[in-house]
mmCIF file of C-alpha atoms in Angstrom:
data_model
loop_
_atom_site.group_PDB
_atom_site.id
_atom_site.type_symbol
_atom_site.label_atom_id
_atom_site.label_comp_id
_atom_site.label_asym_id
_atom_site.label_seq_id
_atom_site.Cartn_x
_atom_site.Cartn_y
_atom_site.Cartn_z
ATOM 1 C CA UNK A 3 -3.777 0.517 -8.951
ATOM 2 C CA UNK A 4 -3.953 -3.270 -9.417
ATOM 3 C CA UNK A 5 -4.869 -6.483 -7.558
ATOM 4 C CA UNK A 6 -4.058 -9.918 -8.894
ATOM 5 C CA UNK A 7 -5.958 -12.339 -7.451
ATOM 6 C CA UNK A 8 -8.975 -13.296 -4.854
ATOM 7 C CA UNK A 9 -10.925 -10.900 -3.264
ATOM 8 C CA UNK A 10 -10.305 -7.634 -5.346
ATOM 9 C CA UNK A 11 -10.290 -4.018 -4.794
ATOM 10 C CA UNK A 12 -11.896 -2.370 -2.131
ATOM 11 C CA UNK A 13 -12.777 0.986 -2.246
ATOM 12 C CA UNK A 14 -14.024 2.675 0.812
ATOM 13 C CA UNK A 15 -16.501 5.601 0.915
ATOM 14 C CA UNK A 16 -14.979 9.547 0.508
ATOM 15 C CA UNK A 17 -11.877 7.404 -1.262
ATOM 16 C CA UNK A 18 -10.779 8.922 -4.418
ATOM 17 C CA UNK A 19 -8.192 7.467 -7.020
ATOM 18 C CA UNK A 20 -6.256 9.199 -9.470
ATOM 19 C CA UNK A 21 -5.623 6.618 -12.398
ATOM 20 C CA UNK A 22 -6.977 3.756 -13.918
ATOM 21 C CA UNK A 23 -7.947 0.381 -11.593
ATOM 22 C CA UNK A 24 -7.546 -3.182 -12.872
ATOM 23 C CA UNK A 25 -8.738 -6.053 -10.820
ATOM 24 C CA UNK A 26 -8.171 -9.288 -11.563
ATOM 25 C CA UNK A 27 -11.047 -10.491 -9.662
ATOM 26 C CA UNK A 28 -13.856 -8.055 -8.259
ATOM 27 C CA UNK A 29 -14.086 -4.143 -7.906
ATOM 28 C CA UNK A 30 -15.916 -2.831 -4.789
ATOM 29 C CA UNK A 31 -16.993 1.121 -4.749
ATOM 30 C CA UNK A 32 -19.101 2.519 -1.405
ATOM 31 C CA UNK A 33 -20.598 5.296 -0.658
ATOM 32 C CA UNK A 34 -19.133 8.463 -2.730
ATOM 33 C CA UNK A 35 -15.983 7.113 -3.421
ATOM 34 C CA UNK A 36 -14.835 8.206 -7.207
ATOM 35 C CA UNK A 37 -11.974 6.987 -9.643
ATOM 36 C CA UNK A 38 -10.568 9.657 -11.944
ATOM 37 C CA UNK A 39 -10.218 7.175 -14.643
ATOM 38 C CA UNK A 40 -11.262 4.005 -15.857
ATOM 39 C CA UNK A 41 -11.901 0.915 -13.993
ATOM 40 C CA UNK A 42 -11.581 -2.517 -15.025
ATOM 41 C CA UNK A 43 -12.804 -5.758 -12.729
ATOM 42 C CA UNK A 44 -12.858 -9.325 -14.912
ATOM 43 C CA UNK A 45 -15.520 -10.462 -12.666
ATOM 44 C CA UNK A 46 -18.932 -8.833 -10.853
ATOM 45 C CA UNK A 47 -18.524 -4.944 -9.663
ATOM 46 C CA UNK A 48 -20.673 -3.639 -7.134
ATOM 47 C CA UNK A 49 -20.911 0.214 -7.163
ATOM 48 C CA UNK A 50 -22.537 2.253 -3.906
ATOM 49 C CA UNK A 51 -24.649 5.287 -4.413
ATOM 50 C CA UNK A 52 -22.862 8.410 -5.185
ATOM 51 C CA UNK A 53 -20.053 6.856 -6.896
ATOM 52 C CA UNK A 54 -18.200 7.972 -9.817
ATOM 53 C CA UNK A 55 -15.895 6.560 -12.530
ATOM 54 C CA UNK A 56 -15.039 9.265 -15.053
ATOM 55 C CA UNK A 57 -13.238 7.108 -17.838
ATOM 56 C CA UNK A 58 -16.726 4.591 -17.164
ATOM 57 C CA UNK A 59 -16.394 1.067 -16.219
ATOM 58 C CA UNK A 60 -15.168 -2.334 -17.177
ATOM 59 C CA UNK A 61 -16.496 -5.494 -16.194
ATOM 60 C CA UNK A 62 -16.687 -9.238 -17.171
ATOM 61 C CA UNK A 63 -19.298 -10.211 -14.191
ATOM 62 C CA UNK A 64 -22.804 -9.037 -13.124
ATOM 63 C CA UNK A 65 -22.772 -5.161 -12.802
ATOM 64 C CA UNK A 66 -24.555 -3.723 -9.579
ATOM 65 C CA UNK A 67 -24.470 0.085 -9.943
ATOM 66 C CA UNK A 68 -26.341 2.590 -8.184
ATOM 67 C CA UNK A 69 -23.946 5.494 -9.015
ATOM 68 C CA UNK A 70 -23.221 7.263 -11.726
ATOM 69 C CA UNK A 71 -20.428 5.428 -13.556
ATOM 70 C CA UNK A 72 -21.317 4.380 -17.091
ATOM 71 C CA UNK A 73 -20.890 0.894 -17.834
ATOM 72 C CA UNK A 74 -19.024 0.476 -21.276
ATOM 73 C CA UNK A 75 -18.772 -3.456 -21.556
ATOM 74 C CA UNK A 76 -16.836 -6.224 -21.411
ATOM 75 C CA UNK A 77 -13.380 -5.692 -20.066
ATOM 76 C CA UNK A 78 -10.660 -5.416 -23.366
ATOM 77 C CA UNK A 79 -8.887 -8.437 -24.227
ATOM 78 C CA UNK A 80 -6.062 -5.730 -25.249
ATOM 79 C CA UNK A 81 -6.091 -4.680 -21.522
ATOM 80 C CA UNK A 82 -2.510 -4.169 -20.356
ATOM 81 C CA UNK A 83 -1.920 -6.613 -17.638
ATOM 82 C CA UNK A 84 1.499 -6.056 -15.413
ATOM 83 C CA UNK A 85 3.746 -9.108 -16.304
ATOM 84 C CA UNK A 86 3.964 -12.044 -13.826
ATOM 85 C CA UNK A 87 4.612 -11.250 -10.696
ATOM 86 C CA UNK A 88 8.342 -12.223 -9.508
ATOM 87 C CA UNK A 89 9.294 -10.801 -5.949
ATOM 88 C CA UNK A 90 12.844 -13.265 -6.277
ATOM 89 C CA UNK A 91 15.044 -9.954 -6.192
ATOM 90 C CA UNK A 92 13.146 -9.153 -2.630
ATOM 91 C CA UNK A 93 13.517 -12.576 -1.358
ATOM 92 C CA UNK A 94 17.288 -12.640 -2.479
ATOM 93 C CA UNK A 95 17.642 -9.360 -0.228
ATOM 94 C CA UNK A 96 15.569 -11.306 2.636
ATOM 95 C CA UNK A 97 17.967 -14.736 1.919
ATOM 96 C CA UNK A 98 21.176 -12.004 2.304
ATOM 97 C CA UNK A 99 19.480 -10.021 6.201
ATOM 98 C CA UNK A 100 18.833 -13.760 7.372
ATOM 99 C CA UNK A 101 23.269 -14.420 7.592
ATOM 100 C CA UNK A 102 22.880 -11.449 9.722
ATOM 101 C CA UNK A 103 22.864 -11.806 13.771
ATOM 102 C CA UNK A 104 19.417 -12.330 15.103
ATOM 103 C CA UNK A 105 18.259 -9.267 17.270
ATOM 104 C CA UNK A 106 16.233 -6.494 16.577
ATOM 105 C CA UNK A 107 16.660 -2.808 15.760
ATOM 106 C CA UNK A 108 14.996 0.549 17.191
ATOM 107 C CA UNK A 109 16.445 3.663 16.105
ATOM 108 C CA UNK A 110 14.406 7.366 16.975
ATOM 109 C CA UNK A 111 17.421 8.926 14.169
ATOM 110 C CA UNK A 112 18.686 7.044 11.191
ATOM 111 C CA UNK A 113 21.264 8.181 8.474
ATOM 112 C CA UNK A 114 21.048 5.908 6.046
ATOM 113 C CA UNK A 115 23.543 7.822 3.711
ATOM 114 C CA UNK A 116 23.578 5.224 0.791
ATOM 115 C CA UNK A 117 23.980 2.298 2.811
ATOM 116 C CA UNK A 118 21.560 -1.216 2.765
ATOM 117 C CA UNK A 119 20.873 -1.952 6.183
ATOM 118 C CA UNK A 120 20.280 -5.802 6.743
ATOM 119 C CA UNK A 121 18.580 -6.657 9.814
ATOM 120 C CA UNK A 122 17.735 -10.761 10.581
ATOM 121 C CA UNK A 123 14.770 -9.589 13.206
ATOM 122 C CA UNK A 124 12.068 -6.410 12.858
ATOM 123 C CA UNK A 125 12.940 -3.053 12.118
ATOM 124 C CA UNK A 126 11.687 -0.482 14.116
ATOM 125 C CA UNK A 127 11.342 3.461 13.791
ATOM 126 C CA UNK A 128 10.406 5.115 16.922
ATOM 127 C CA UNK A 129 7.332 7.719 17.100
ATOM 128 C CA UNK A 130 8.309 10.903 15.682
ATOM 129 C CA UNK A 131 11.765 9.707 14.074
ATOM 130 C CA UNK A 132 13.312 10.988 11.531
ATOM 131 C CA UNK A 133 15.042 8.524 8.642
ATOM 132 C CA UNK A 134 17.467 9.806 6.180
ATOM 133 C CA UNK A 135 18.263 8.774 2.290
ATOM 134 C CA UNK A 136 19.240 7.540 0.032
ATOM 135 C CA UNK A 137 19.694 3.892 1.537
ATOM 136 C CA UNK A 138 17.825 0.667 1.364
ATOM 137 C CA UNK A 139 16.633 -1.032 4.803
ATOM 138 C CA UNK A 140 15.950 -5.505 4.492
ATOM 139 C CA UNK A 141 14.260 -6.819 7.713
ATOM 140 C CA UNK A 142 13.590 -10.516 7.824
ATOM 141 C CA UNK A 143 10.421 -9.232 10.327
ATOM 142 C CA UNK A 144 8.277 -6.425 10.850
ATOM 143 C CA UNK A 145 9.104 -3.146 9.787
ATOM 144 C CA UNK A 146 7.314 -0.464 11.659
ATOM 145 C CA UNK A 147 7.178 3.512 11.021
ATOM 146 C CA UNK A 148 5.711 4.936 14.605
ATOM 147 C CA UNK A 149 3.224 7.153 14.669
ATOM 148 C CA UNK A 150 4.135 11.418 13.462
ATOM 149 C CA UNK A 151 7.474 9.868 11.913
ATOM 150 C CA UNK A 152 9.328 11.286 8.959
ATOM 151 C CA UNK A 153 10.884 9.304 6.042
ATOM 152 C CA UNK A 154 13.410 10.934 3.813
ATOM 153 C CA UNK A 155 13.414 10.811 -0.014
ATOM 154 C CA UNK A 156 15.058 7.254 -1.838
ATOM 155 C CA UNK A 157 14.364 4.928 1.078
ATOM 156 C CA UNK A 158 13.230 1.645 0.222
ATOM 157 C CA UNK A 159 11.744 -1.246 2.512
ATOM 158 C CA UNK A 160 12.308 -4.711 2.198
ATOM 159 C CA UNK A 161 10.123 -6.492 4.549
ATOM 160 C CA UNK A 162 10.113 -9.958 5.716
ATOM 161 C CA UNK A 163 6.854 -9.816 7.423
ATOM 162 C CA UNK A 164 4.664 -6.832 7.427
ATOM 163 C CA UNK A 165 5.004 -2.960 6.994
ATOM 164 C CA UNK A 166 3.505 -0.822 9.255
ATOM 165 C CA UNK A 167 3.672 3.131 8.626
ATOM 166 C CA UNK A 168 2.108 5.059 11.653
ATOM 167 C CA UNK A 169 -0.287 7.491 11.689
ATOM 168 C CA UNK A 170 0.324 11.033 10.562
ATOM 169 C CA UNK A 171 3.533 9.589 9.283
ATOM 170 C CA UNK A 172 5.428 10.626 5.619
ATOM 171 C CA UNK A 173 7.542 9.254 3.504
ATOM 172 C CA UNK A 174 9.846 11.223 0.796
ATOM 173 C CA UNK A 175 9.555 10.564 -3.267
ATOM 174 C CA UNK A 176 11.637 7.952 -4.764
ATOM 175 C CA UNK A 177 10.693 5.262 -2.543
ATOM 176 C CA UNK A 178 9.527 1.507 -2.790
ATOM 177 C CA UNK A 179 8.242 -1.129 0.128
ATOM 178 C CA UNK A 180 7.877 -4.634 -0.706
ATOM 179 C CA UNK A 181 6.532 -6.377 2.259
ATOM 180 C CA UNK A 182 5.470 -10.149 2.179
ATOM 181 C CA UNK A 183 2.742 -10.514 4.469
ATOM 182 C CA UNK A 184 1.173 -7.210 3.954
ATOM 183 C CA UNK A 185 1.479 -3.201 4.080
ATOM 184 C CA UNK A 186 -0.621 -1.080 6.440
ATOM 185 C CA UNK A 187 -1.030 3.256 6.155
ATOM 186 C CA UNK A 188 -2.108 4.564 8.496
ATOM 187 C CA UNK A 189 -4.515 7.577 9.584
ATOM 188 C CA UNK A 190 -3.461 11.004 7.892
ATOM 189 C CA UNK A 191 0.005 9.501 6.476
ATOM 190 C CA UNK A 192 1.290 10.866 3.231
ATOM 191 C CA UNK A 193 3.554 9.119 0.948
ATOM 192 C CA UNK A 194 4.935 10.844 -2.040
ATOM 193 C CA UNK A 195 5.644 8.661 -5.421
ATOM 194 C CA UNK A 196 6.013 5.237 -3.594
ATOM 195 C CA UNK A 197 5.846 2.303 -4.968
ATOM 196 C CA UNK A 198 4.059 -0.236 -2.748
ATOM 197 C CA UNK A 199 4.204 -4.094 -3.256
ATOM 198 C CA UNK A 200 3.356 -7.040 -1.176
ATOM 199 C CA UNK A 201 2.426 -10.682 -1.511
ATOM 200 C CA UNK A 202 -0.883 -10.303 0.542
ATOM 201 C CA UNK A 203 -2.977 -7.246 1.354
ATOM 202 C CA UNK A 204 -2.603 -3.493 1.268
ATOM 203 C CA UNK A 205 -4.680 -1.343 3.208
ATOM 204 C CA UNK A 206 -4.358 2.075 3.354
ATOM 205 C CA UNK A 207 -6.486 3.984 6.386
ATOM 206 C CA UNK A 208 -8.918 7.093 6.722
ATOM 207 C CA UNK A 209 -7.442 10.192 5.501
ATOM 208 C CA UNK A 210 -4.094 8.675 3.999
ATOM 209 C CA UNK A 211 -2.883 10.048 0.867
ATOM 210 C CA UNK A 212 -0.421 8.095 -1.594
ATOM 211 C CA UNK A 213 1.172 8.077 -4.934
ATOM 212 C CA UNK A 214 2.744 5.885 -6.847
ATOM 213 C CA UNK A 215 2.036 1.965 -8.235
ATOM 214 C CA UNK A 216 0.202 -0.293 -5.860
ATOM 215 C CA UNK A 217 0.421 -4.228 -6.280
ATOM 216 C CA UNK A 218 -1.507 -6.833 -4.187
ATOM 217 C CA UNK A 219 -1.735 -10.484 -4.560
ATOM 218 C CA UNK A 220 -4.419 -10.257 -2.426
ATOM 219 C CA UNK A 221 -6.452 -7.507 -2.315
ATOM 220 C CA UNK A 222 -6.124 -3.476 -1.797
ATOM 221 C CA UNK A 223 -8.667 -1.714 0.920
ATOM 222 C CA UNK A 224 -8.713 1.556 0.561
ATOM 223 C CA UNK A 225 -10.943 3.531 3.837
ATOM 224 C CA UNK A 226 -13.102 6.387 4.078
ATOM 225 C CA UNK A 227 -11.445 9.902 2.952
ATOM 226 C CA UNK A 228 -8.034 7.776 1.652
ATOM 227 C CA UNK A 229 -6.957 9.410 -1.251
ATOM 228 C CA UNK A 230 -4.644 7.571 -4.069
#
């Protein structure tokens, strides 16, 4: 899990991580939450009661820990850092959906069998729809998943604007969202080795479970009982 720049990571209490966490700027832990690896924040952390870092903690900045995380030192200068960040491939998808007709789309059913599916407006799946892979979908807007929805395996998002993925919602292995102004979980969703990206904030909700990389310019919020 890593955030590049401002405000951090956020971890939310009953959140648990799987995997190492690098932040770039600070690492926030509340109440319980617990990373099943090692966490690295070049500036201050601040660490709840009751949390837990097994692989111990990293940080450049002023350490405030009332859990039970050990505090090894100074964040590695042999750190791997992800290269520079370079989202030109997304916005050459985005440049390609914007020669496109303006009008959005709705769809409760969606077959995407292989196709890219370039739409100059928001993308919408209604609540409790179904959308099939392998197939890529580039909205110039919003893309929204309703609410109890299912997403196949090998479906990607490009998103102009945000990505919204309703509660109770789940989305198949194999899959990738880049999103420019942000990516939002919601309650009880479940996504399955997807790669999340987005040139502002992620913030995955209470009870959500996810796997696969997560990359925020801004910063990553992850709520109570979210599990990554």
């Amino acid at each position: 899990l890593y955030s590049a720049y401002h405000n951090g990571v956020h971890i939310d209490k009953d959140a648990v991580i799987t995997g190492d966490v690098l932040s770039l700027d600070e690492l926030h832990m509340a109440k319980n939450a617990v990373i099943h690896g090692a966490a690295f924040a070049i500036q201050k952390a601040k660490l709840a009661s009751g949390t837990a870092i097994d692989d111990g903690l990293y940080a450049n900045g002023v350490v405030d820990n009332n859990g039970s995380a050990a505090w090894v030192g100074a964040v590695p200068a042999s750190i791997p850092v992800p290269p520079a960040w370079d989202d030109s491939l997304f916005q050459s998808l985005l440049a390609d959906a914007a020669l496109e007709p303006s009008g959005d789309l709705s769809e409760g059913f969606l077959d995407l069998a292989g196709a890219t599916l370039f739409v100059n407006g928001d993308f919408e799946l209604d609540s409790a729809g179904t959308l099939v892979g392998p197939g890529i979908i580039v909205a110039t807007g919003d893309v929204k998943i309703g609410d109890g929805s299912v997403v196949g395996a090998d479906v990607s998002f490009v998103a102009g604007k945000k990505f919204d993925l309703g509660d109770n919602s789940t989305m198949g292995d194999k899959g990738l969202v880049f999103a420019h102004a942000g990516i939002n979980v919601g309650e009880d969703a479940v996504l399955d080795d997807v790669h999340l990206a987005t040139n502002d904030d992620i913030d995955i909700r209470k009870g959500a479970t996810t796997s696969g990389l997560m990359f925020a310019v801004w910063h990553i919020d992850l709520h109570p009982g979210s599990n990554v």
